[in-house]
Amino acid sequence: MKSTKVAAIGLLAIALGSAPALASSTDWFETQGGRVRLVTSGKPDANGQLHGILDIDLDPGWKTYWRDPGDAGVPPQLDISASTNISSAEFDFPAPQHHDDGYSKWAGYDQSVALPITFHLKAAGEPAMIDAHVFLGICETICIPVSTKLLLDPASDPDNADDAALVSAAQEALPAAEQPDFNVKIVSKDEKSLLVEATFPGNPTSADFFIAGENGYSFAAPKRVEKDGRTLFSVEILNRPAQAPAEGGLHYTLVSDAGSVSGILPYM
């Protein structure tokens, strides 16, 4: 993906479009390899948060990316700066899968996927209009950068049960919060590598681990290591900032045949 596919991205025109809709969901934006839309639950919650999804419907054989797409992918991005009464928005991600296409190893989805979004209102109780620029990559043998504007007024259809059910189902499909018997802990670390131990229920051979690079960090695909009955994952650190950020941490997801959890590892 890093050579042929990046070159292909440079040669292909970005798919541009606009799909306005005065409803709790937008119309589908059609593109090569699939289609995308925004769906919301219609009503903000008591905390002034509006819940929604980026609904990505992939054609057979096409794929899209997790929050960390590897060394040559395009993660989903959402710019809501043109929106009314929306201060910020962030994605959540269901558990991904590892892929190796011969060019690079990356994390993502090989089936249609709904990415939950939390929109934060500037003023609870005031009208909000979502005017979002969505950018993501979808891939078959080449990657297509998809760029579109999606506009909706959630309050125009606030009681749409079908849309609310889609949002709820996507939230329920997210990894659970890390648990004492289902998590990863750092065993060792240095300038070039990170070693974590996975604790999880289920088949001992079923575990898979994903760590997202951000704030100047990037990582190679984790490598599974079995040692003394323990499941470890070794991760090469490809890039890191000169100084670790003072707050926050690195998102991780741990998967087994018993389910999945997500958590935060401290910066190193």
Coordinates of C-alpha atoms in Angstrom, one line a residue:
M1 CA 0.0 0.0 0.0
K2 CA 2.8 2.4 0.8
S3 CA 4.2 2.6 -2.8
T4 CA 1.6 1.5 -5.4
K5 CA -1.4 2.6 -3.4
V6 CA 0.0 6.0 -2.3
A7 CA 0.9 6.7 -5.9
A8 CA -2.6 5.7 -7.0
I9 CA -4.0 8.2 -4.5
G10 CA -1.9 10.9 -6.0
L11 CA -3.2 10.1 -9.5
L12 CA -6.9 9.8 -8.6
A13 CA -9.1 12.8 -8.2
I14 CA -10.7 13.1 -4.8
A15 CA -14.4 12.2 -4.8
L16 CA -16.1 15.5 -3.9
G17 CA -19.7 15.9 -3.2
S18 CA -22.4 17.4 -1.0
A19 CA -25.4 15.6 0.5
P20 CA -27.7 18.1 2.3
A21 CA -30.6 16.8 4.2
L22 CA -32.9 18.4 6.8
A23 CA -33.4 15.2 8.8
S24 CA -31.7 13.2 11.5
S25 CA -29.7 11.4 8.7
T26 CA -28.2 12.6 5.4
D27 CA -28.7 11.0 2.1
W28 CA -26.0 8.5 1.0
F29 CA -23.0 9.9 -0.8
E30 CA -22.0 7.4 -3.5
T31 CA -18.4 6.8 -4.4
Q32 CA -16.3 4.1 -6.0
G33 CA -16.2 1.1 -3.7
G34 CA -19.1 2.1 -1.5
R35 CA -21.1 5.0 0.0
V36 CA -21.2 7.0 3.2
R37 CA -23.7 9.1 5.2
L38 CA -24.2 10.6 8.7
V39 CA -27.0 9.4 11.0
T40 CA -27.9 10.9 14.4
S41 CA -30.2 10.0 17.2
G42 CA -32.1 13.2 16.6
K43 CA -32.0 14.5 20.2
P44 CA -29.1 15.7 22.4
D45 CA -28.8 14.0 25.7
A46 CA -28.9 15.7 29.2
N47 CA -25.2 16.5 28.9
G48 CA -25.6 18.4 25.7
Q49 CA -24.1 15.7 23.5
L50 CA -25.6 14.5 20.3
H51 CA -24.8 10.9 19.2
G52 CA -24.5 9.8 15.7
I53 CA -22.6 7.5 13.3
L54 CA -20.6 7.7 10.1
D55 CA -22.2 4.9 8.2
I56 CA -19.8 3.4 5.8
D57 CA -21.4 0.9 3.3
L58 CA -18.6 -1.0 1.5
D59 CA -18.9 -2.9 -1.7
P60 CA -17.6 -6.5 -1.6
G61 CA -13.8 -6.7 -1.5
W62 CA -13.4 -3.1 -0.3
K63 CA -11.9 -2.0 3.0
T64 CA -11.5 1.1 5.2
Y65 CA -9.3 2.2 8.1
W66 CA -9.2 2.2 11.9
R67 CA -8.2 5.3 13.9
D68 CA -4.5 4.4 13.1
P69 CA -4.3 3.2 9.5
G70 CA -0.6 2.2 9.5
D71 CA 2.1 3.8 7.5
A72 CA 0.2 4.7 4.3
G73 CA -3.5 4.8 5.1
V74 CA -6.1 7.5 5.5
P75 CA -7.9 7.6 8.8
P76 CA -11.5 8.8 9.0
Q77 CA -11.6 12.6 9.6
L78 CA -14.5 14.9 10.4
D79 CA -14.3 18.7 10.2
I80 CA -17.4 20.3 11.9
S81 CA -16.0 23.9 12.0
A82 CA -18.8 25.2 9.7
S83 CA -21.5 23.7 12.0
T84 CA -23.9 25.7 14.1
N85 CA -23.8 25.2 17.9
I86 CA -21.4 22.3 17.7
S87 CA -18.1 22.8 19.5
S88 CA -16.4 19.5 18.8
A89 CA -16.9 16.0 17.6
E90 CA -15.0 12.8 18.0
F91 CA -15.1 9.2 16.6
D92 CA -15.2 5.9 18.5
F93 CA -14.1 2.8 16.7
P94 CA -15.2 -0.8 16.8
A95 CA -12.5 -3.5 17.1
P96 CA -10.6 -3.6 13.8
Q97 CA -8.7 -6.5 12.1
H98 CA -5.1 -6.6 10.9
H99 CA -4.5 -6.7 7.2
D100 CA -1.4 -7.4 5.1
D101 CA -1.8 -6.5 1.4
G102 CA 1.8 -7.1 0.4
Y103 CA 2.7 -3.4 0.6
S104 CA 2.1 -2.7 4.2
K105 CA 0.4 -4.0 7.4
W106 CA -2.5 -2.0 8.6
A107 CA -5.6 -2.0 10.8
G108 CA -9.2 -1.6 9.5
Y109 CA -12.4 -3.2 8.4
D110 CA -13.2 -5.4 5.4
Q111 CA -16.9 -5.1 5.8
S112 CA -19.4 -2.2 6.1
V113 CA -18.9 -0.4 9.4
A114 CA -20.6 2.3 11.5
L115 CA -18.3 4.6 13.4
P116 CA -20.0 6.2 16.4
I117 CA -19.6 10.0 16.7
T118 CA -20.2 12.2 19.7
F119 CA -21.1 15.8 18.8
H120 CA -20.7 18.3 21.7
L121 CA -23.1 21.2 21.7
K122 CA -21.9 24.7 22.6
A123 CA -25.2 25.5 24.2
A124 CA -27.5 22.8 25.4
G125 CA -31.2 23.4 24.4
E126 CA -30.2 25.6 21.5
P127 CA -30.7 24.5 17.8
A128 CA -27.8 22.8 16.2
M129 CA -27.0 22.3 12.5
I130 CA -24.3 19.8 11.5
D131 CA -22.3 21.0 8.5
A132 CA -19.5 18.4 8.3
H133 CA -16.7 17.8 5.9
V134 CA -15.9 14.0 5.9
F135 CA -12.6 12.6 4.6
L136 CA -11.7 8.9 4.6
G137 CA -10.0 6.3 2.5
I138 CA -11.5 3.1 1.1
C139 CA -9.4 0.5 -0.7
E140 CA -9.6 -2.5 -3.0
T141 CA -6.3 -2.9 -4.9
I142 CA -6.0 0.8 -4.8
C143 CA -7.1 3.4 -2.3
I144 CA -9.8 6.0 -3.0
P145 CA -9.7 9.2 -0.9
V146 CA -13.4 10.1 -0.3
S147 CA -14.2 13.7 0.5
T148 CA -17.7 15.0 0.9
K149 CA -19.8 17.6 2.7
L150 CA -22.7 16.2 4.8
L151 CA -25.3 18.6 6.1
L152 CA -28.2 17.8 8.5
D153 CA -30.6 19.4 11.0
P154 CA -31.0 16.7 13.7
A155 CA -34.0 18.5 15.2
S156 CA -36.0 18.2 12.0
D157 CA -36.7 14.5 12.7
P158 CA -36.0 14.1 16.4
D159 CA -38.1 10.9 16.9
N160 CA -36.8 8.8 14.1
A161 CA -36.8 5.3 15.7
D162 CA -34.8 3.7 12.8
D163 CA -32.0 6.2 13.0
A164 CA -31.9 6.0 16.8
A165 CA -31.7 2.2 16.6
L166 CA -28.7 2.4 14.2
V167 CA -26.8 4.8 16.5
S168 CA -27.6 2.6 19.5
A169 CA -26.5 -0.6 17.8
A170 CA -23.1 1.0 16.7
Q171 CA -22.5 2.1 20.3
E172 CA -23.2 -1.3 21.6
A173 CA -20.8 -2.8 19.1
L174 CA -17.9 -0.8 20.6
P175 CA -15.2 -2.5 22.7
A176 CA -16.0 -2.5 26.4
A177 CA -13.8 -0.6 28.8
E178 CA -10.7 -2.4 30.0
Q179 CA -11.3 -4.8 32.9
P180 CA -9.0 -6.4 35.5
D181 CA -9.2 -9.7 33.6
F182 CA -9.2 -8.2 30.1
N183 CA -6.5 -5.6 29.5
V184 CA -2.9 -5.0 28.5
K185 CA -0.1 -3.7 30.8
I186 CA 3.4 -2.4 29.8
V187 CA 6.1 -4.9 30.6
S188 CA 9.1 -3.0 29.3
K189 CA 9.8 0.0 27.0
D190 CA 12.8 1.8 25.6
E191 CA 13.4 4.3 22.8
K192 CA 12.7 1.8 20.0
S193 CA 10.2 -0.7 21.3
L194 CA 7.4 -1.5 23.6
L195 CA 6.4 -4.8 25.2
V196 CA 3.0 -5.3 26.7
E197 CA 1.4 -8.3 28.3
A198 CA -2.2 -9.2 27.5
T199 CA -4.7 -10.6 30.0
F200 CA -7.9 -11.8 28.5
P201 CA -10.7 -14.5 28.6
G202 CA -11.2 -17.0 25.9
N203 CA -8.9 -19.1 23.7
P204 CA -5.2 -18.4 24.5
T205 CA -4.4 -18.2 20.8
S206 CA -7.2 -15.8 19.9
A207 CA -5.8 -12.5 21.2
D208 CA -4.9 -9.6 18.9
F209 CA -3.6 -6.2 19.9
F210 CA -3.9 -2.8 18.3
I211 CA -2.2 0.5 19.4
A212 CA -2.9 3.9 17.8
G213 CA -0.1 6.3 17.2
E214 CA -0.9 10.0 17.8
N215 CA 0.7 13.2 19.0
G216 CA 4.0 12.4 17.2
Y217 CA 4.0 8.6 17.9
S218 CA 3.8 5.9 15.3
F219 CA 4.1 2.2 15.6
A220 CA 4.8 -0.9 13.5
A221 CA 2.2 -3.7 13.5
P222 CA 2.4 -5.5 16.9
K223 CA 4.0 -9.0 17.0
R224 CA 2.7 -11.7 19.2
V225 CA 5.1 -13.4 21.6
E226 CA 4.3 -16.4 23.8
K227 CA 6.6 -16.7 26.9
D228 CA 6.2 -18.8 30.0
G229 CA 2.5 -19.2 29.4
R230 CA 2.0 -15.4 29.0
T231 CA 0.8 -13.7 25.8
L232 CA 2.9 -10.7 25.0
F233 CA 3.0 -8.2 22.1
S234 CA 6.1 -6.5 20.9
V235 CA 5.7 -3.2 19.2
E236 CA 8.4 -1.3 17.3
I237 CA 8.3 2.4 17.9
L238 CA 8.8 4.1 14.5
N239 CA 8.5 7.7 15.6
R240 CA 8.1 9.5 18.9
P241 CA 8.2 13.1 20.1
A242 CA 11.2 14.5 21.8
Q243 CA 9.2 14.9 25.0
A244 CA 6.1 12.9 25.9
P245 CA 2.9 14.9 26.2
A246 CA 2.0 15.8 29.8
E247 CA -1.6 14.6 29.5
G248 CA -3.5 11.8 27.8
G249 CA -2.2 8.5 26.5
L250 CA -2.3 6.1 23.6
H251 CA -5.5 4.3 22.6
Y252 CA -5.4 0.6 22.4
T253 CA -7.8 -2.2 21.6
L254 CA -7.4 -5.9 22.7
V255 CA -9.5 -8.6 21.0
S256 CA -10.1 -12.2 21.8
D257 CA -12.8 -14.7 20.9
A258 CA -14.6 -13.6 24.1
G259 CA -14.9 -10.0 22.9
S260 CA -12.9 -6.8 22.9
V261 CA -11.9 -4.0 25.2
S262 CA -10.3 -0.6 24.7
G263 CA -8.2 1.5 27.0
I264 CA -5.3 4.0 27.3
L265 CA -1.6 3.3 27.7
P266 CA 0.6 6.0 29.2
Y267 CA 2.9 7.9 26.9
M268 CA 6.5 6.7 27.0

